Amino acid sequence: MVRTPYSRAAGELELRWGAQVDARPLHAEGDGPDDDAVAAYVAKYVTKGASETGAGLDHRLSTDGDIGWAPVNEHIRALMRTCWRLGDLPEYASLRLRAWAHTLGYRGHILTKSRAYSTT
């Protein structure tokens, strides 16, 4: 169990994991899963997460009222509303959540190519 820092938005939360936990440390050099195992793990959960939540919208929201008209399911709409609400709190100002509410608060790309790793 882990307790989160207090926030005006959510209070203090208690985070728990189920009985089946396979936690292994990652090391740049030495023991631990190899690069292929880490890449496979990340790919599995990125694609799982992307397929479950959808991509949000391809345009920014101007007001919280835009969320009600968005052609997305209720789960995605709830995530957008949460981003909009949290984006008004000073402790989250640096995240610019309102500007990125249309992408559920995520402002990057889930898949990328680099010299070290590449997608296939």
PDB file of N, CA, C and O in Angstrom, residues 17-93:
ATOM      1  N   TRP A  17      -2.262  -2.827  -4.603  1.00  0.00           N
ATOM      2  CA  TRP A  17      -2.088  -3.755  -5.703  1.00  0.00           C
ATOM      3  C   TRP A  17      -2.687  -5.085  -5.304  1.00  0.00           C
ATOM      4  O   TRP A  17      -2.833  -5.394  -4.123  1.00  0.00           O
ATOM      5  N   GLY A  18      -3.011  -5.911  -6.293  1.00  0.00           N
ATOM      6  CA  GLY A  18      -3.570  -7.228  -6.027  1.00  0.00           C
ATOM      7  C   GLY A  18      -2.532  -8.188  -5.487  1.00  0.00           C
ATOM      8  O   GLY A  18      -1.364  -7.834  -5.270  1.00  0.00           O
ATOM      9  N   ALA A  19      -2.945  -9.419  -5.283  1.00  0.00           N
ATOM     10  CA  ALA A  19      -2.068 -10.439  -4.708  1.00  0.00           C
ATOM     11  C   ALA A  19      -0.970 -10.855  -5.692  1.00  0.00           C
ATOM     12  O   ALA A  19       0.100 -11.283  -5.280  1.00  0.00           O
ATOM     13  N   GLN A  20      -1.231 -10.741  -6.980  1.00  0.00           N
ATOM     14  CA  GLN A  20      -0.249 -11.156  -7.979  1.00  0.00           C
ATOM     15  C   GLN A  20       0.561  -9.957  -8.440  1.00  0.00           C
ATOM     16  O   GLN A  20       0.139  -9.197  -9.287  1.00  0.00           O
ATOM     17  N   VAL A  21       1.727  -9.799  -7.867  1.00  0.00           N
ATOM     18  CA  VAL A  21       2.614  -8.703  -8.225  1.00  0.00           C
ATOM     19  C   VAL A  21       3.957  -9.301  -8.628  1.00  0.00           C
ATOM     20  O   VAL A  21       4.511 -10.143  -7.926  1.00  0.00           O
ATOM     21  N   ASP A  22       4.446  -8.910  -9.785  1.00  0.00           N
ATOM     22  CA  ASP A  22       5.759  -9.358 -10.248  1.00  0.00           C
ATOM     23  C   ASP A  22       6.606  -8.117 -10.466  1.00  0.00           C
ATOM     24  O   ASP A  22       6.675  -7.586 -11.570  1.00  0.00           O
ATOM     25  N   ALA A  23       7.192  -7.622  -9.409  1.00  0.00           N
ATOM     26  CA  ALA A  23       7.994  -6.398  -9.488  1.00  0.00           C
ATOM     27  C   ALA A  23       9.472  -6.784  -9.515  1.00  0.00           C
ATOM     28  O   ALA A  23       9.951  -7.471  -8.618  1.00  0.00           O
ATOM     29  N   ARG A  24      10.148  -6.345 -10.557  1.00  0.00           N
ATOM     30  CA  ARG A  24      11.585  -6.604 -10.687  1.00  0.00           C
ATOM     31  C   ARG A  24      12.275  -5.286 -11.001  1.00  0.00           C
ATOM     32  O   ARG A  24      11.789  -4.513 -11.823  1.00  0.00           O
ATOM     33  N   PRO A  25      13.408  -5.024 -10.377  1.00  0.00           N
ATOM     34  CA  PRO A  25      14.107  -3.761 -10.646  1.00  0.00           C
ATOM     35  C   PRO A  25      14.689  -3.730 -12.055  1.00  0.00           C
ATOM     36  O   PRO A  25      15.049  -4.772 -12.611  1.00  0.00           O
ATOM     37  N   LEU A  26      14.737  -2.542 -12.628  1.00  0.00           N
ATOM     38  CA  LEU A  26      15.371  -2.332 -13.919  1.00  0.00           C
ATOM     39  C   LEU A  26      16.711  -1.657 -13.684  1.00  0.00           C
ATOM     40  O   LEU A  26      16.805  -0.709 -12.916  1.00  0.00           O
ATOM     41  N   HIS A  27      17.729  -2.157 -14.336  1.00  0.00           N
ATOM     42  CA  HIS A  27      19.066  -1.605 -14.194  1.00  0.00           C
ATOM     43  C   HIS A  27      19.628  -1.305 -15.578  1.00  0.00           C
ATOM     44  O   HIS A  27      19.425  -2.075 -16.510  1.00  0.00           O
ATOM     45  N   ALA A  28      20.339  -0.206 -15.690  1.00  0.00           N
ATOM     46  CA  ALA A  28      20.984   0.123 -16.970  1.00  0.00           C
ATOM     47  C   ALA A  28      22.052  -0.916 -17.294  1.00  0.00           C
ATOM     48  O   ALA A  28      22.234  -1.298 -18.438  1.00  0.00           O
ATOM     49  N   GLU A  29      22.745  -1.387 -16.292  1.00  0.00           N
ATOM     50  CA  GLU A  29      23.783  -2.407 -16.465  1.00  0.00           C
ATOM     51  C   GLU A  29      23.578  -3.464 -15.383  1.00  0.00           C
ATOM     52  O   GLU A  29      23.322  -3.139 -14.243  1.00  0.00           O
ATOM     53  N   GLY A  30      23.650  -4.716 -15.743  1.00  0.00           N
ATOM     54  CA  GLY A  30      23.602  -5.755 -14.715  1.00  0.00           C
ATOM     55  C   GLY A  30      22.331  -6.562 -14.721  1.00  0.00           C
ATOM     56  O   GLY A  30      21.710  -6.776 -15.760  1.00  0.00           O
ATOM     57  N   ASP A  31      21.945  -7.032 -13.528  1.00  0.00           N
ATOM     58  CA  ASP A  31      20.819  -7.945 -13.368  1.00  0.00           C
ATOM     59  C   ASP A  31      19.497  -7.270 -13.676  1.00  0.00           C
ATOM     60  O   ASP A  31      19.351  -6.069 -13.588  1.00  0.00           O
ATOM     61  N   GLY A  32      18.499  -8.095 -13.992  1.00  0.00           N
ATOM     62  CA  GLY A  32      17.163  -7.597 -14.275  1.00  0.00           C
ATOM     63  C   GLY A  32      16.734  -8.011 -15.662  1.00  0.00           C
ATOM     64  O   GLY A  32      17.496  -8.635 -16.402  1.00  0.00           O
ATOM     65  N   PRO A  33      15.508  -7.698 -16.032  1.00  0.00           N
ATOM     66  CA  PRO A  33      15.020  -8.061 -17.368  1.00  0.00           C
ATOM     67  C   PRO A  33      15.876  -7.411 -18.457  1.00  0.00           C
ATOM     68  O   PRO A  33      16.368  -6.295 -18.290  1.00  0.00           O
ATOM     69  N   ASP A  34      16.034  -8.110 -19.576  1.00  0.00           N
ATOM     70  CA  ASP A  34      16.825  -7.539 -20.666  1.00  0.00           C
ATOM     71  C   ASP A  34      15.993  -6.538 -21.464  1.00  0.00           C
ATOM     72  O   ASP A  34      14.792  -6.371 -21.225  1.00  0.00           O
ATOM     73  N   ASP A  35      16.619  -5.861 -22.406  1.00  0.00           N
ATOM     74  CA  ASP A  35      15.951  -4.817 -23.189  1.00  0.00           C
ATOM     75  C   ASP A  35      14.714  -5.346 -23.908  1.00  0.00           C
ATOM     76  O   ASP A  35      13.686  -4.668 -23.976  1.00  0.00           O
ATOM     77  N   ASP A  36      14.801  -6.548 -24.466  1.00  0.00           N
ATOM     78  CA  ASP A  36      13.655  -7.109 -25.185  1.00  0.00           C
ATOM     79  C   ASP A  36      12.467  -7.347 -24.264  1.00  0.00           C
ATOM     80  O   ASP A  36      11.315  -7.095 -24.630  1.00  0.00           O
ATOM     81  N   ALA A  37      12.732  -7.826 -23.050  1.00  0.00           N
ATOM     82  CA  ALA A  37      11.645  -8.071 -22.095  1.00  0.00           C
ATOM     83  C   ALA A  37      10.972  -6.762 -21.687  1.00  0.00           C
ATOM     84  O   ALA A  37       9.749  -6.686 -21.600  1.00  0.00           O
ATOM     85  N   VAL A  38      11.761  -5.722 -21.462  1.00  0.00           N
ATOM     86  CA  VAL A  38      11.200  -4.423 -21.088  1.00  0.00           C
ATOM     87  C   VAL A  38      10.383  -3.851 -22.245  1.00  0.00           C
ATOM     88  O   VAL A  38       9.261  -3.370 -22.046  1.00  0.00           O
ATOM     89  N   ALA A  39      10.922  -3.922 -23.458  1.00  0.00           N
ATOM     90  CA  ALA A  39      10.201  -3.404 -24.635  1.00  0.00           C
ATOM     91  C   ALA A  39       8.891  -4.156 -24.840  1.00  0.00           C
ATOM     92  O   ALA A  39       7.854  -3.553 -25.149  1.00  0.00           O
ATOM     93  N   ALA A  40       8.892  -5.476 -24.671  1.00  0.00           N
ATOM     94  CA  ALA A  40       7.664  -6.265 -24.831  1.00  0.00           C
ATOM     95  C   ALA A  40       6.631  -5.886 -23.778  1.00  0.00           C
ATOM     96  O   ALA A  40       5.436  -5.768 -24.077  1.00  0.00           O
ATOM     97  N   TYR A  41       7.064  -5.680 -22.557  1.00  0.00           N
ATOM     98  CA  TYR A  41       6.167  -5.283 -21.473  1.00  0.00           C
ATOM     99  C   TYR A  41       5.526  -3.928 -21.762  1.00  0.00           C
ATOM    100  O   TYR A  41       4.319  -3.760 -21.654  1.00  0.00           O
ATOM    101  N   VAL A  42       6.350  -2.963 -22.136  1.00  0.00           N
ATOM    102  CA  VAL A  42       5.835  -1.628 -22.434  1.00  0.00           C
ATOM    103  C   VAL A  42       4.869  -1.682 -23.613  1.00  0.00           C
ATOM    104  O   VAL A  42       3.780  -1.107 -23.575  1.00  0.00           O
ATOM    105  N   ALA A  43       5.220  -2.397 -24.667  1.00  0.00           N
ATOM    106  CA  ALA A  43       4.353  -2.502 -25.844  1.00  0.00           C
ATOM    107  C   ALA A  43       3.013  -3.122 -25.483  1.00  0.00           C
ATOM    108  O   ALA A  43       1.958  -2.679 -25.942  1.00  0.00           O
ATOM    109  N   LYS A  44       3.036  -4.147 -24.646  1.00  0.00           N
ATOM    110  CA  LYS A  44       1.793  -4.815 -24.241  1.00  0.00           C
ATOM    111  C   LYS A  44       0.833  -3.837 -23.564  1.00  0.00           C
ATOM    112  O   LYS A  44      -0.342  -3.742 -23.905  1.00  0.00           O
ATOM    113  N   TYR A  45       1.345  -3.075 -22.596  1.00  0.00           N
ATOM    114  CA  TYR A  45       0.459  -2.195 -21.838  1.00  0.00           C
ATOM    115  C   TYR A  45       0.122  -0.902 -22.568  1.00  0.00           C
ATOM    116  O   TYR A  45      -0.949  -0.340 -22.364  1.00  0.00           O
ATOM    117  N   VAL A  46       0.980  -0.436 -23.430  1.00  0.00           N
ATOM    118  CA  VAL A  46       0.657   0.745 -24.237  1.00  0.00           C
ATOM    119  C   VAL A  46      -0.476   0.410 -25.191  1.00  0.00           C
ATOM    120  O   VAL A  46      -1.451   1.155 -25.301  1.00  0.00           O
ATOM    121  N   THR A  47      -0.379  -0.715 -25.888  1.00  0.00           N
ATOM    122  CA  THR A  47      -1.436  -1.065 -26.834  1.00  0.00           C
ATOM    123  C   THR A  47      -2.717  -1.421 -26.110  1.00  0.00           C
ATOM    124  O   THR A  47      -3.800  -1.089 -26.559  1.00  0.00           O
ATOM    125  N   LYS A  48      -2.620  -2.075 -24.962  1.00  0.00           N
ATOM    126  CA  LYS A  48      -3.816  -2.397 -24.177  1.00  0.00           C
ATOM    127  C   LYS A  48      -4.502  -1.115 -23.721  1.00  0.00           C
ATOM    128  O   LYS A  48      -5.702  -0.950 -23.861  1.00  0.00           O
ATOM    129  N   GLY A  49      -3.726  -0.183 -23.177  1.00  0.00           N
ATOM    130  CA  GLY A  49      -4.288   1.078 -22.703  1.00  0.00           C
ATOM    131  C   GLY A  49      -4.878   1.905 -23.821  1.00  0.00           C
ATOM    132  O   GLY A  49      -5.940   2.494 -23.685  1.00  0.00           O
ATOM    133  N   ALA A  50      -4.214   1.937 -24.966  1.00  0.00           N
ATOM    134  CA  ALA A  50      -4.705   2.729 -26.096  1.00  0.00           C
ATOM    135  C   ALA A  50      -6.007   2.160 -26.637  1.00  0.00           C
ATOM    136  O   ALA A  50      -6.926   2.894 -26.987  1.00  0.00           O
ATOM    137  N   SER A  51      -6.119   0.842 -26.693  1.00  0.00           N
ATOM    138  CA  SER A  51      -7.340   0.252 -27.252  1.00  0.00           C
ATOM    139  C   SER A  51      -8.514   0.381 -26.290  1.00  0.00           C
ATOM    140  O   SER A  51      -9.652   0.482 -26.708  1.00  0.00           O
ATOM    141  N   GLU A  52      -8.236   0.401 -24.975  1.00  0.00           N
ATOM    142  CA  GLU A  52      -9.316   0.501 -24.002  1.00  0.00           C
ATOM    143  C   GLU A  52      -9.861   1.912 -23.865  1.00  0.00           C
ATOM    144  O   GLU A  52     -11.028   2.107 -23.629  1.00  0.00           O
ATOM    145  N   THR A  53      -9.006   2.909 -23.996  1.00  0.00           N
ATOM    146  CA  THR A  53      -9.480   4.269 -23.765  1.00  0.00           C
ATOM    147  C   THR A  53      -9.790   5.030 -25.039  1.00  0.00           C
ATOM    148  O   THR A  53     -10.521   5.998 -25.005  1.00  0.00           O
ATOM    149  N   GLY A  54      -9.250   4.629 -26.150  1.00  0.00           N
ATOM    150  CA  GLY A  54      -9.432   5.414 -27.361  1.00  0.00           C
ATOM    151  C   GLY A  54      -8.480   6.591 -27.344  1.00  0.00           C
ATOM    152  O   GLY A  54      -7.698   6.766 -26.428  1.00  0.00           O
ATOM    153  N   ALA A  55      -8.548   7.404 -28.341  1.00  0.00           N
ATOM    154  CA  ALA A  55      -7.570   8.479 -28.483  1.00  0.00           C
ATOM    155  C   ALA A  55      -8.100   9.831 -28.028  1.00  0.00           C
ATOM    156  O   ALA A  55      -7.381  10.805 -28.094  1.00  0.00           O
ATOM    157  N   GLY A  56      -9.326   9.901 -27.585  1.00  0.00           N
ATOM    158  CA  GLY A  56      -9.885  11.215 -27.249  1.00  0.00           C
ATOM    159  C   GLY A  56     -10.321  11.921 -28.517  1.00  0.00           C
ATOM    160  O   GLY A  56     -10.928  11.322 -29.394  1.00  0.00           O
ATOM    161  N   LEU A  57      -9.974  13.198 -28.646  1.00  0.00           N
ATOM    162  CA  LEU A  57     -10.348  13.992 -29.815  1.00  0.00           C
ATOM    163  C   LEU A  57      -9.104  14.504 -30.523  1.00  0.00           C
ATOM    164  O   LEU A  57      -8.037  14.591 -29.926  1.00  0.00           O
ATOM    165  N   ASP A  58      -9.258  14.901 -31.769  1.00  0.00           N
ATOM    166  CA  ASP A  58      -8.113  15.448 -32.505  1.00  0.00           C
ATOM    167  C   ASP A  58      -8.094  16.972 -32.501  1.00  0.00           C
ATOM    168  O   ASP A  58      -7.321  17.575 -33.225  1.00  0.00           O
ATOM    169  N   HIS A  59      -8.937  17.582 -31.680  1.00  0.00           N
ATOM    170  CA  HIS A  59      -8.925  19.047 -31.561  1.00  0.00           C
ATOM    171  C   HIS A  59      -9.122  19.435 -30.094  1.00  0.00           C
ATOM    172  O   HIS A  59      -9.717  18.698 -29.324  1.00  0.00           O
ATOM    173  N   ARG A  60      -8.602  20.590 -29.736  1.00  0.00           N
ATOM    174  CA  ARG A  60      -8.683  21.052 -28.357  1.00  0.00           C
ATOM    175  C   ARG A  60     -10.095  21.473 -27.986  1.00  0.00           C
ATOM    176  O   ARG A  60     -10.887  21.853 -28.846  1.00  0.00           O
ATOM    177  N   LEU A  61     -10.376  21.448 -26.703  1.00  0.00           N
ATOM    178  CA  LEU A  61     -11.659  21.883 -26.165  1.00  0.00           C
ATOM    179  C   LEU A  61     -11.555  23.353 -25.783  1.00  0.00           C
ATOM    180  O   LEU A  61     -10.543  23.785 -25.238  1.00  0.00           O
ATOM    181  N   SER A  62     -12.602  24.119 -26.075  1.00  0.00           N
ATOM    182  CA  SER A  62     -12.612  25.541 -25.716  1.00  0.00           C
ATOM    183  C   SER A  62     -13.230  25.772 -24.345  1.00  0.00           C
ATOM    184  O   SER A  62     -12.807  26.653 -23.606  1.00  0.00           O
ATOM    185  N   THR A  63     -14.245  24.977 -24.021  1.00  0.00           N
ATOM    186  CA  THR A  63     -14.935  25.115 -22.746  1.00  0.00           C
ATOM    187  C   THR A  63     -15.264  23.729 -22.223  1.00  0.00           C
ATOM    188  O   THR A  63     -15.232  22.748 -22.970  1.00  0.00           O
ATOM    189  N   ASP A  64     -15.638  23.668 -20.941  1.00  0.00           N
ATOM    190  CA  ASP A  64     -16.049  22.377 -20.403  1.00  0.00           C
ATOM    191  C   ASP A  64     -17.339  21.885 -21.061  1.00  0.00           C
ATOM    192  O   ASP A  64     -17.605  20.690 -21.114  1.00  0.00           O
ATOM    193  N   GLY A  65     -18.125  22.797 -21.606  1.00  0.00           N
ATOM    194  CA  GLY A  65     -19.340  22.411 -22.322  1.00  0.00           C
ATOM    195  C   GLY A  65     -19.051  21.600 -23.572  1.00  0.00           C
ATOM    196  O   GLY A  65     -19.887  20.788 -23.996  1.00  0.00           O
ATOM    197  N   ASP A  66     -17.881  21.799 -24.173  1.00  0.00           N
ATOM    198  CA  ASP A  66     -17.507  21.018 -25.360  1.00  0.00           C
ATOM    199  C   ASP A  66     -17.432  19.525 -25.060  1.00  0.00           C
ATOM    200  O   ASP A  66     -17.632  18.698 -25.942  1.00  0.00           O
ATOM    201  N   ILE A  67     -17.133  19.187 -23.820  1.00  0.00           N
ATOM    202  CA  ILE A  67     -16.988  17.781 -23.450  1.00  0.00           C
ATOM    203  C   ILE A  67     -18.307  17.043 -23.626  1.00  0.00           C
ATOM    204  O   ILE A  67     -18.336  15.907 -24.092  1.00  0.00           O
ATOM    205  N   GLY A  68     -19.400  17.688 -23.292  1.00  0.00           N
ATOM    206  CA  GLY A  68     -20.716  17.054 -23.430  1.00  0.00           C
ATOM    207  C   GLY A  68     -21.088  16.739 -24.863  1.00  0.00           C
ATOM    208  O   GLY A  68     -21.870  15.824 -25.115  1.00  0.00           O
ATOM    209  N   TRP A  69     -20.524  17.471 -25.807  1.00  0.00           N
ATOM    210  CA  TRP A  69     -20.837  17.260 -27.221  1.00  0.00           C
ATOM    211  C   TRP A  69     -19.820  16.369 -27.933  1.00  0.00           C
ATOM    212  O   TRP A  69     -19.988  16.037 -29.100  1.00  0.00           O
ATOM    213  N   ALA A  70     -18.767  16.002 -27.244  1.00  0.00           N
ATOM    214  CA  ALA A  70     -17.711  15.202 -27.873  1.00  0.00           C
ATOM    215  C   ALA A  70     -18.248  13.826 -28.285  1.00  0.00           C
ATOM    216  O   ALA A  70     -18.973  13.196 -27.519  1.00  0.00           O
ATOM    217  N   PRO A  71     -17.897  13.365 -29.484  1.00  0.00           N
ATOM    218  CA  PRO A  71     -18.373  12.055 -29.955  1.00  0.00           C
ATOM    219  C   PRO A  71     -17.521  10.914 -29.383  1.00  0.00           C
ATOM    220  O   PRO A  71     -16.819  10.204 -30.096  1.00  0.00           O
ATOM    221  N   VAL A  72     -17.573  10.776 -28.048  1.00  0.00           N
ATOM    222  CA  VAL A  72     -16.813   9.741 -27.353  1.00  0.00           C
ATOM    223  C   VAL A  72     -17.737   9.043 -26.360  1.00  0.00           C
ATOM    224  O   VAL A  72     -18.826   9.536 -26.067  1.00  0.00           O
ATOM    225  N   ASN A  73     -17.294   7.904 -25.824  1.00  0.00           N
ATOM    226  CA  ASN A  73     -18.134   7.207 -24.855  1.00  0.00           C
ATOM    227  C   ASN A  73     -18.066   7.897 -23.490  1.00  0.00           C
ATOM    228  O   ASN A  73     -17.248   8.791 -23.266  1.00  0.00           O
ATOM    229  N   GLU A  74     -18.912   7.476 -22.570  1.00  0.00           N
ATOM    230  CA  GLU A  74     -19.016   8.137 -21.264  1.00  0.00           C
ATOM    231  C   GLU A  74     -17.728   8.028 -20.454  1.00  0.00           C
ATOM    232  O   GLU A  74     -17.395   8.927 -19.695  1.00  0.00           O
ATOM    233  N   HIS A  75     -17.012   6.937 -20.604  1.00  0.00           N
ATOM    234  CA  HIS A  75     -15.754   6.785 -19.878  1.00  0.00           C
ATOM    235  C   HIS A  75     -14.735   7.848 -20.315  1.00  0.00           C
ATOM    236  O   HIS A  75     -14.112   8.501 -19.477  1.00  0.00           O
ATOM    237  N   ILE A  76     -14.605   8.023 -21.616  1.00  0.00           N
ATOM    238  CA  ILE A  76     -13.677   9.032 -22.139  1.00  0.00           C
ATOM    239  C   ILE A  76     -14.133  10.422 -21.725  1.00  0.00           C
ATOM    240  O   ILE A  76     -13.324  11.269 -21.339  1.00  0.00           O
ATOM    241  N   ARG A  77     -15.432  10.663 -21.781  1.00  0.00           N
ATOM    242  CA  ARG A  77     -15.980  11.957 -21.360  1.00  0.00           C
ATOM    243  C   ARG A  77     -15.642  12.227 -19.890  1.00  0.00           C
ATOM    244  O   ARG A  77     -15.270  13.339 -19.524  1.00  0.00           O
ATOM    245  N   ALA A  78     -15.729  11.206 -19.039  1.00  0.00           N
ATOM    246  CA  ALA A  78     -15.392  11.371 -17.618  1.00  0.00           C
ATOM    247  C   ALA A  78     -13.914  11.699 -17.447  1.00  0.00           C
ATOM    248  O   ALA A  78     -13.552  12.543 -16.609  1.00  0.00           O
ATOM    249  N   LEU A  79     -13.050  11.074 -18.239  1.00  0.00           N
ATOM    250  CA  LEU A  79     -11.620  11.377 -18.171  1.00  0.00           C
ATOM    251  C   LEU A  79     -11.344  12.816 -18.616  1.00  0.00           C
ATOM    252  O   LEU A  79     -10.523  13.519 -18.015  1.00  0.00           O
ATOM    253  N   MET A  80     -12.033  13.259 -19.656  1.00  0.00           N
ATOM    254  CA  MET A  80     -11.866  14.643 -20.119  1.00  0.00           C
ATOM    255  C   MET A  80     -12.333  15.626 -19.054  1.00  0.00           C
ATOM    256  O   MET A  80     -11.665  16.636 -18.796  1.00  0.00           O
ATOM    257  N   ARG A  81     -13.468  15.337 -18.415  1.00  0.00           N
ATOM    258  CA  ARG A  81     -13.975  16.221 -17.364  1.00  0.00           C
ATOM    259  C   ARG A  81     -13.012  16.281 -16.183  1.00  0.00           C
ATOM    260  O   ARG A  81     -12.819  17.333 -15.579  1.00  0.00           O
ATOM    261  N   THR A  82     -12.414  15.157 -15.862  1.00  0.00           N
ATOM    262  CA  THR A  82     -11.443  15.125 -14.768  1.00  0.00           C
ATOM    263  C   THR A  82     -10.233  15.979 -15.112  1.00  0.00           C
ATOM    264  O   THR A  82      -9.749  16.755 -14.275  1.00  0.00           O
ATOM    265  N   CYS A  83      -9.738  15.877 -16.343  1.00  0.00           N
ATOM    266  CA  CYS A  83      -8.625  16.726 -16.776  1.00  0.00           C
ATOM    267  C   CYS A  83      -9.006  18.194 -16.675  1.00  0.00           C
ATOM    268  O   CYS A  83      -8.212  19.020 -16.213  1.00  0.00           O
ATOM    269  N   TRP A  84     -10.207  18.517 -17.114  1.00  0.00           N
ATOM    270  CA  TRP A  84     -10.660  19.915 -17.089  1.00  0.00           C
ATOM    271  C   TRP A  84     -10.724  20.425 -15.654  1.00  0.00           C
ATOM    272  O   TRP A  84     -10.258  21.515 -15.341  1.00  0.00           O
ATOM    273  N   ARG A  85     -11.285  19.611 -14.743  1.00  0.00           N
ATOM    274  CA  ARG A  85     -11.426  20.007 -13.336  1.00  0.00           C
ATOM    275  C   ARG A  85     -10.060  20.147 -12.673  1.00  0.00           C
ATOM    276  O   ARG A  85      -9.774  21.144 -12.006  1.00  0.00           O
ATOM    277  N   LEU A  86      -9.190  19.173 -12.862  1.00  0.00           N
ATOM    278  CA  LEU A  86      -7.861  19.229 -12.258  1.00  0.00           C
ATOM    279  C   LEU A  86      -7.016  20.351 -12.851  1.00  0.00           C
ATOM    280  O   LEU A  86      -6.173  20.927 -12.171  1.00  0.00           O
ATOM    281  N   GLY A  87      -7.262  20.669 -14.111  1.00  0.00           N
ATOM    282  CA  GLY A  87      -6.503  21.722 -14.769  1.00  0.00           C
ATOM    283  C   GLY A  87      -6.724  23.096 -14.182  1.00  0.00           C
ATOM    284  O   GLY A  87      -5.958  24.020 -14.450  1.00  0.00           O
ATOM    285  N   ASP A  88      -7.755  23.253 -13.372  1.00  0.00           N
ATOM    286  CA  ASP A  88      -8.037  24.540 -12.731  1.00  0.00           C
ATOM    287  C   ASP A  88      -7.344  24.684 -11.378  1.00  0.00           C
ATOM    288  O   ASP A  88      -7.400  25.745 -10.767  1.00  0.00           O
ATOM    289  N   LEU A  89      -6.687  23.628 -10.905  1.00  0.00           N
ATOM    290  CA  LEU A  89      -6.055  23.666  -9.592  1.00  0.00           C
ATOM    291  C   LEU A  89      -4.594  24.106  -9.702  1.00  0.00           C
ATOM    292  O   LEU A  89      -3.868  23.646 -10.584  1.00  0.00           O
ATOM    293  N   PRO A  90      -4.162  24.990  -8.809  1.00  0.00           N
ATOM    294  CA  PRO A  90      -2.799  25.519  -8.892  1.00  0.00           C
ATOM    295  C   PRO A  90      -1.716  24.442  -8.847  1.00  0.00           C
ATOM    296  O   PRO A  90      -0.703  24.546  -9.531  1.00  0.00           O
ATOM    297  N   GLU A  91      -1.924  23.375  -8.070  1.00  0.00           N
ATOM    298  CA  GLU A  91      -0.876  22.361  -7.950  1.00  0.00           C
ATOM    299  C   GLU A  91      -0.656  21.567  -9.242  1.00  0.00           C
ATOM    300  O   GLU A  91       0.344  20.893  -9.402  1.00  0.00           O
ATOM    301  N   TYR A  92      -1.593  21.665 -10.174  1.00  0.00           N
ATOM    302  CA  TYR A  92      -1.448  20.964 -11.454  1.00  0.00           C
ATOM    303  C   TYR A  92      -1.270  21.916 -12.632  1.00  0.00           C
ATOM    304  O   TYR A  92      -1.327  21.495 -13.782  1.00  0.00           O
ATOM    305  N   ALA A  93      -1.062  23.190 -12.357  1.00  0.00           N
ATOM    306  CA  ALA A  93      -0.960  24.191 -13.422  1.00  0.00           C
ATOM    307  C   ALA A  93       0.133  23.852 -14.433  1.00  0.00           C
ATOM    308  O   ALA A  93      -0.055  24.026 -15.641  1.00  0.00           O
TER     309      ALA A  93
END
